[in-house]
Short mmCIF file of N, CA and C in Angstrom, two decimals:
data_model
loop_
_atom_site.label_atom_id
_atom_site.label_comp_id
_atom_site.label_asym_id
_atom_site.label_seq_id
_atom_site.Cartn_x
_atom_site.Cartn_y
_atom_site.Cartn_z
N UNK H 1 4.24 17.55 -2.88
CA UNK H 1 5.22 17.97 -3.82
C UNK H 1 4.55 18.07 -5.19
N UNK H 2 4.74 19.18 -5.83
CA UNK H 2 4.10 19.43 -7.11
C UNK H 2 5.00 19.12 -8.29
N UNK H 3 4.48 19.36 -9.47
CA UNK H 3 5.21 19.09 -10.70
C UNK H 3 6.48 19.94 -10.83
N UNK H 4 6.44 21.23 -10.50
CA UNK H 4 7.69 22.02 -10.62
C UNK H 4 8.82 21.49 -9.73
N UNK H 5 8.48 21.07 -8.51
CA UNK H 5 9.51 20.54 -7.61
C UNK H 5 10.11 19.24 -8.14
N UNK H 6 9.26 18.39 -8.69
CA UNK H 6 9.74 17.13 -9.26
C UNK H 6 10.66 17.40 -10.45
N UNK H 7 10.30 18.36 -11.28
CA UNK H 7 11.14 18.69 -12.43
C UNK H 7 12.51 19.20 -11.98
N UNK H 8 12.55 20.01 -10.95
CA UNK H 8 13.82 20.52 -10.43
C UNK H 8 14.67 19.37 -9.90
N UNK H 9 14.07 18.48 -9.16
CA UNK H 9 14.79 17.33 -8.61
C UNK H 9 15.34 16.45 -9.73
N UNK H 10 14.52 16.18 -10.76
CA UNK H 10 14.99 15.36 -11.88
C UNK H 10 16.12 16.03 -12.64
N UNK H 11 16.05 17.34 -12.82
CA UNK H 11 17.11 18.08 -13.50
C UNK H 11 18.41 18.01 -12.72
N UNK H 12 18.34 18.19 -11.42
CA UNK H 12 19.54 18.11 -10.58
C UNK H 12 20.11 16.70 -10.62
N UNK H 13 19.23 15.69 -10.54
CA UNK H 13 19.69 14.30 -10.60
C UNK H 13 20.36 14.01 -11.94
N UNK H 14 19.82 14.54 -13.02
CA UNK H 14 20.41 14.35 -14.34
C UNK H 14 21.80 14.97 -14.41
N UNK H 15 21.95 16.15 -13.83
CA UNK H 15 23.25 16.82 -13.83
C UNK H 15 24.28 16.09 -12.97
N UNK H 16 23.84 15.56 -11.85
CA UNK H 16 24.77 14.89 -10.92
C UNK H 16 25.17 13.51 -11.44
N UNK H 17 24.19 12.70 -11.82
CA UNK H 17 24.46 11.31 -12.16
C UNK H 17 24.70 11.08 -13.65
N UNK H 18 24.21 11.94 -14.49
CA UNK H 18 24.39 11.77 -15.93
C UNK H 18 23.28 10.93 -16.53
N UNK H 19 23.15 11.00 -17.86
CA UNK H 19 22.05 10.30 -18.53
C UNK H 19 22.19 8.78 -18.53
N UNK H 20 23.39 8.25 -18.35
CA UNK H 20 23.56 6.80 -18.37
C UNK H 20 23.17 6.15 -17.05
N UNK H 21 23.38 6.83 -15.94
CA UNK H 21 23.08 6.28 -14.62
C UNK H 21 21.63 6.51 -14.20
N UNK H 22 20.98 7.52 -14.77
CA UNK H 22 19.64 7.91 -14.33
C UNK H 22 18.61 6.78 -14.48
N UNK H 23 18.56 6.04 -15.62
CA UNK H 23 17.59 4.93 -15.71
C UNK H 23 17.82 3.84 -14.66
N UNK H 24 19.11 3.56 -14.39
CA UNK H 24 19.43 2.55 -13.37
C UNK H 24 18.96 2.99 -11.99
N UNK H 25 19.18 4.25 -11.67
CA UNK H 25 18.74 4.79 -10.38
C UNK H 25 17.22 4.77 -10.28
N UNK H 26 16.57 5.15 -11.37
CA UNK H 26 15.10 5.13 -11.40
C UNK H 26 14.54 3.73 -11.19
N UNK H 27 15.18 2.75 -11.84
CA UNK H 27 14.74 1.36 -11.69
C UNK H 27 14.88 0.88 -10.25
N UNK H 28 16.03 1.19 -9.65
CA UNK H 28 16.25 0.74 -8.27
C UNK H 28 15.31 1.45 -7.30
N UNK H 29 15.02 2.72 -7.55
CA UNK H 29 14.05 3.42 -6.71
C UNK H 29 12.66 2.84 -6.88
N UNK H 30 12.30 2.48 -8.10
CA UNK H 30 11.00 1.85 -8.36
C UNK H 30 10.86 0.53 -7.64
N UNK H 31 11.93 -0.26 -7.66
CA UNK H 31 11.92 -1.55 -6.95
C UNK H 31 11.80 -1.35 -5.45
N UNK H 32 12.48 -0.34 -4.94
CA UNK H 32 12.40 -0.06 -3.50
C UNK H 32 11.00 0.37 -3.10
N UNK H 33 10.39 1.22 -3.91
CA UNK H 33 9.03 1.67 -3.62
C UNK H 33 8.06 0.50 -3.70
N UNK H 34 8.23 -0.37 -4.70
CA UNK H 34 7.37 -1.55 -4.85
C UNK H 34 7.51 -2.46 -3.64
N UNK H 35 8.73 -2.66 -3.18
CA UNK H 35 8.96 -3.49 -1.99
C UNK H 35 8.29 -2.90 -0.76
N UNK H 36 8.37 -1.59 -0.62
CA UNK H 36 7.71 -0.94 0.52
C UNK H 36 6.20 -1.10 0.43
N UNK H 37 5.62 -0.95 -0.77
CA UNK H 37 4.17 -1.11 -0.93
C UNK H 37 3.75 -2.55 -0.62
N UNK H 38 4.53 -3.52 -1.09
CA UNK H 38 4.20 -4.92 -0.81
C UNK H 38 4.25 -5.21 0.68
N UNK H 39 5.28 -4.71 1.34
CA UNK H 39 5.39 -4.91 2.79
C UNK H 39 4.24 -4.24 3.52
N UNK H 40 3.84 -3.07 3.06
CA UNK H 40 2.73 -2.35 3.68
C UNK H 40 1.42 -3.13 3.52
N UNK H 41 1.19 -3.66 2.33
CA UNK H 41 -0.03 -4.46 2.10
C UNK H 41 -0.03 -5.72 2.96
N UNK H 42 1.12 -6.36 3.05
CA UNK H 42 1.23 -7.58 3.87
C UNK H 42 0.97 -7.26 5.34
N UNK H 43 1.53 -6.16 5.82
CA UNK H 43 1.32 -5.75 7.21
C UNK H 43 -0.17 -5.46 7.45
N UNK H 44 -0.80 -4.76 6.51
CA UNK H 44 -2.22 -4.42 6.66
C UNK H 44 -3.09 -5.68 6.68
N UNK H 45 -2.80 -6.64 5.80
CA UNK H 45 -3.59 -7.86 5.79
C UNK H 45 -3.37 -8.68 7.06
N UNK H 46 -2.17 -8.66 7.59
CA UNK H 46 -1.89 -9.37 8.85
C UNK H 46 -2.67 -8.75 10.01
N UNK H 47 -2.71 -7.43 10.05
CA UNK H 47 -3.48 -6.74 11.10
C UNK H 47 -4.96 -7.08 10.99
N UNK H 48 -5.50 -7.07 9.77
CA UNK H 48 -6.91 -7.41 9.57
C UNK H 48 -7.19 -8.84 9.99
N UNK H 49 -6.28 -9.76 9.64
CA UNK H 49 -6.46 -11.16 10.00
C UNK H 49 -6.46 -11.34 11.51
N UNK H 50 -5.55 -10.66 12.19
CA UNK H 50 -5.49 -10.74 13.66
C UNK H 50 -6.75 -10.15 14.28
N UNK H 51 -7.25 -9.04 13.74
CA UNK H 51 -8.46 -8.42 14.28
C UNK H 51 -9.65 -9.36 14.11
N UNK H 52 -9.74 -10.03 12.97
CA UNK H 52 -10.83 -10.98 12.74
C UNK H 52 -10.74 -12.15 13.71
N UNK H 53 -9.53 -12.63 13.98
CA UNK H 53 -9.38 -13.73 14.93
C UNK H 53 -9.78 -13.30 16.33
N UNK H 54 -9.45 -12.09 16.70
CA UNK H 54 -9.83 -11.59 18.03
C UNK H 54 -11.35 -11.47 18.12
N UNK H 55 -11.97 -10.94 17.07
CA UNK H 55 -13.43 -10.81 17.06
C UNK H 55 -14.11 -12.17 17.12
N UNK H 56 -13.55 -13.15 16.43
CA UNK H 56 -14.14 -14.49 16.41
C UNK H 56 -13.99 -15.19 17.76
N UNK H 57 -12.96 -14.86 18.52
CA UNK H 57 -12.74 -15.53 19.79
C UNK H 57 -13.49 -14.89 20.94
N UNK H 58 -14.11 -13.73 20.73
CA UNK H 58 -14.89 -13.09 21.80
C UNK H 58 -16.16 -13.88 22.03
N UNK H 59 -16.60 -13.99 23.30
CA UNK H 59 -17.87 -14.68 23.56
C UNK H 59 -19.04 -13.85 23.03
N UNK H 60 -20.07 -14.55 22.59
CA UNK H 60 -21.24 -13.86 22.05
C UNK H 60 -21.96 -13.12 23.17
N UNK H 61 -22.43 -11.91 22.87
CA UNK H 61 -23.17 -11.13 23.86
C UNK H 61 -24.63 -11.57 23.85
N UNK H 62 -25.26 -11.67 25.02
CA UNK H 62 -26.69 -12.02 25.04
C UNK H 62 -27.51 -10.87 24.48
N UNK H 63 -28.65 -11.20 23.93
CA UNK H 63 -29.53 -10.19 23.35
C UNK H 63 -30.08 -9.28 24.45
N UNK H 64 -30.45 -8.07 24.08
CA UNK H 64 -30.98 -7.10 25.05
C UNK H 64 -32.24 -7.63 25.73
N UNK H 65 -33.07 -8.33 24.98
CA UNK H 65 -34.31 -8.84 25.58
C UNK H 65 -34.02 -9.86 26.67
N UNK H 66 -32.99 -10.67 26.49
CA UNK H 66 -32.63 -11.64 27.51
C UNK H 66 -32.10 -10.94 28.76
N UNK H 67 -31.37 -9.85 28.58
CA UNK H 67 -30.86 -9.11 29.73
C UNK H 67 -32.01 -8.52 30.54
N UNK H 68 -32.97 -7.93 29.84
CA UNK H 68 -34.10 -7.31 30.52
C UNK H 68 -34.92 -8.38 31.23
N UNK H 69 -35.19 -9.50 30.57
CA UNK H 69 -36.00 -10.55 31.15
C UNK H 69 -35.32 -11.16 32.37
N UNK H 70 -34.03 -11.32 32.34
CA UNK H 70 -33.35 -11.93 33.47
C UNK H 70 -33.20 -10.96 34.64
N UNK H 71 -33.27 -9.65 34.38
CA UNK H 71 -33.11 -8.70 35.47
C UNK H 71 -34.43 -8.43 36.20
N UNK H 72 -35.55 -8.90 35.68
CA UNK H 72 -36.85 -8.70 36.33
C UNK H 72 -37.11 -9.88 37.24
N UNK H 73 -37.43 -9.59 38.50
CA UNK H 73 -37.70 -10.67 39.45
C UNK H 73 -39.11 -11.19 39.25
N UNK H 74 -39.38 -12.43 39.67
CA UNK H 74 -40.72 -13.02 39.50
C UNK H 74 -41.80 -12.23 40.27
N UNK H 75 -41.43 -11.59 41.39
CA UNK H 75 -42.43 -10.83 42.14
C UNK H 75 -42.90 -9.61 41.34
N UNK H 76 -42.00 -9.01 40.56
CA UNK H 76 -42.35 -7.83 39.78
C UNK H 76 -43.29 -8.17 38.63
N UNK H 77 -43.23 -9.39 38.14
CA UNK H 77 -44.07 -9.80 37.01
C UNK H 77 -45.50 -9.95 37.46
N UNK H 78 -45.74 -10.46 38.66
CA UNK H 78 -47.11 -10.75 39.13
C UNK H 78 -47.77 -9.50 39.56
#
């Protein structure tokens, strides 16, 4: 949405609600947007925290050199 569309919306809102109600409506919309942003940040941090816990609970993978060494039989070494 660009600047011209926003201006049209604000003009229509001014005509419908009047100059006395417009600041109150703007304030309540601002609070609603702030609440949505806070909830979004909280949700994102919760997801990150859960992902870190899952990563921490995974068993450690053995190194590639250990895999190769364990897959070679003693007869092949000699």
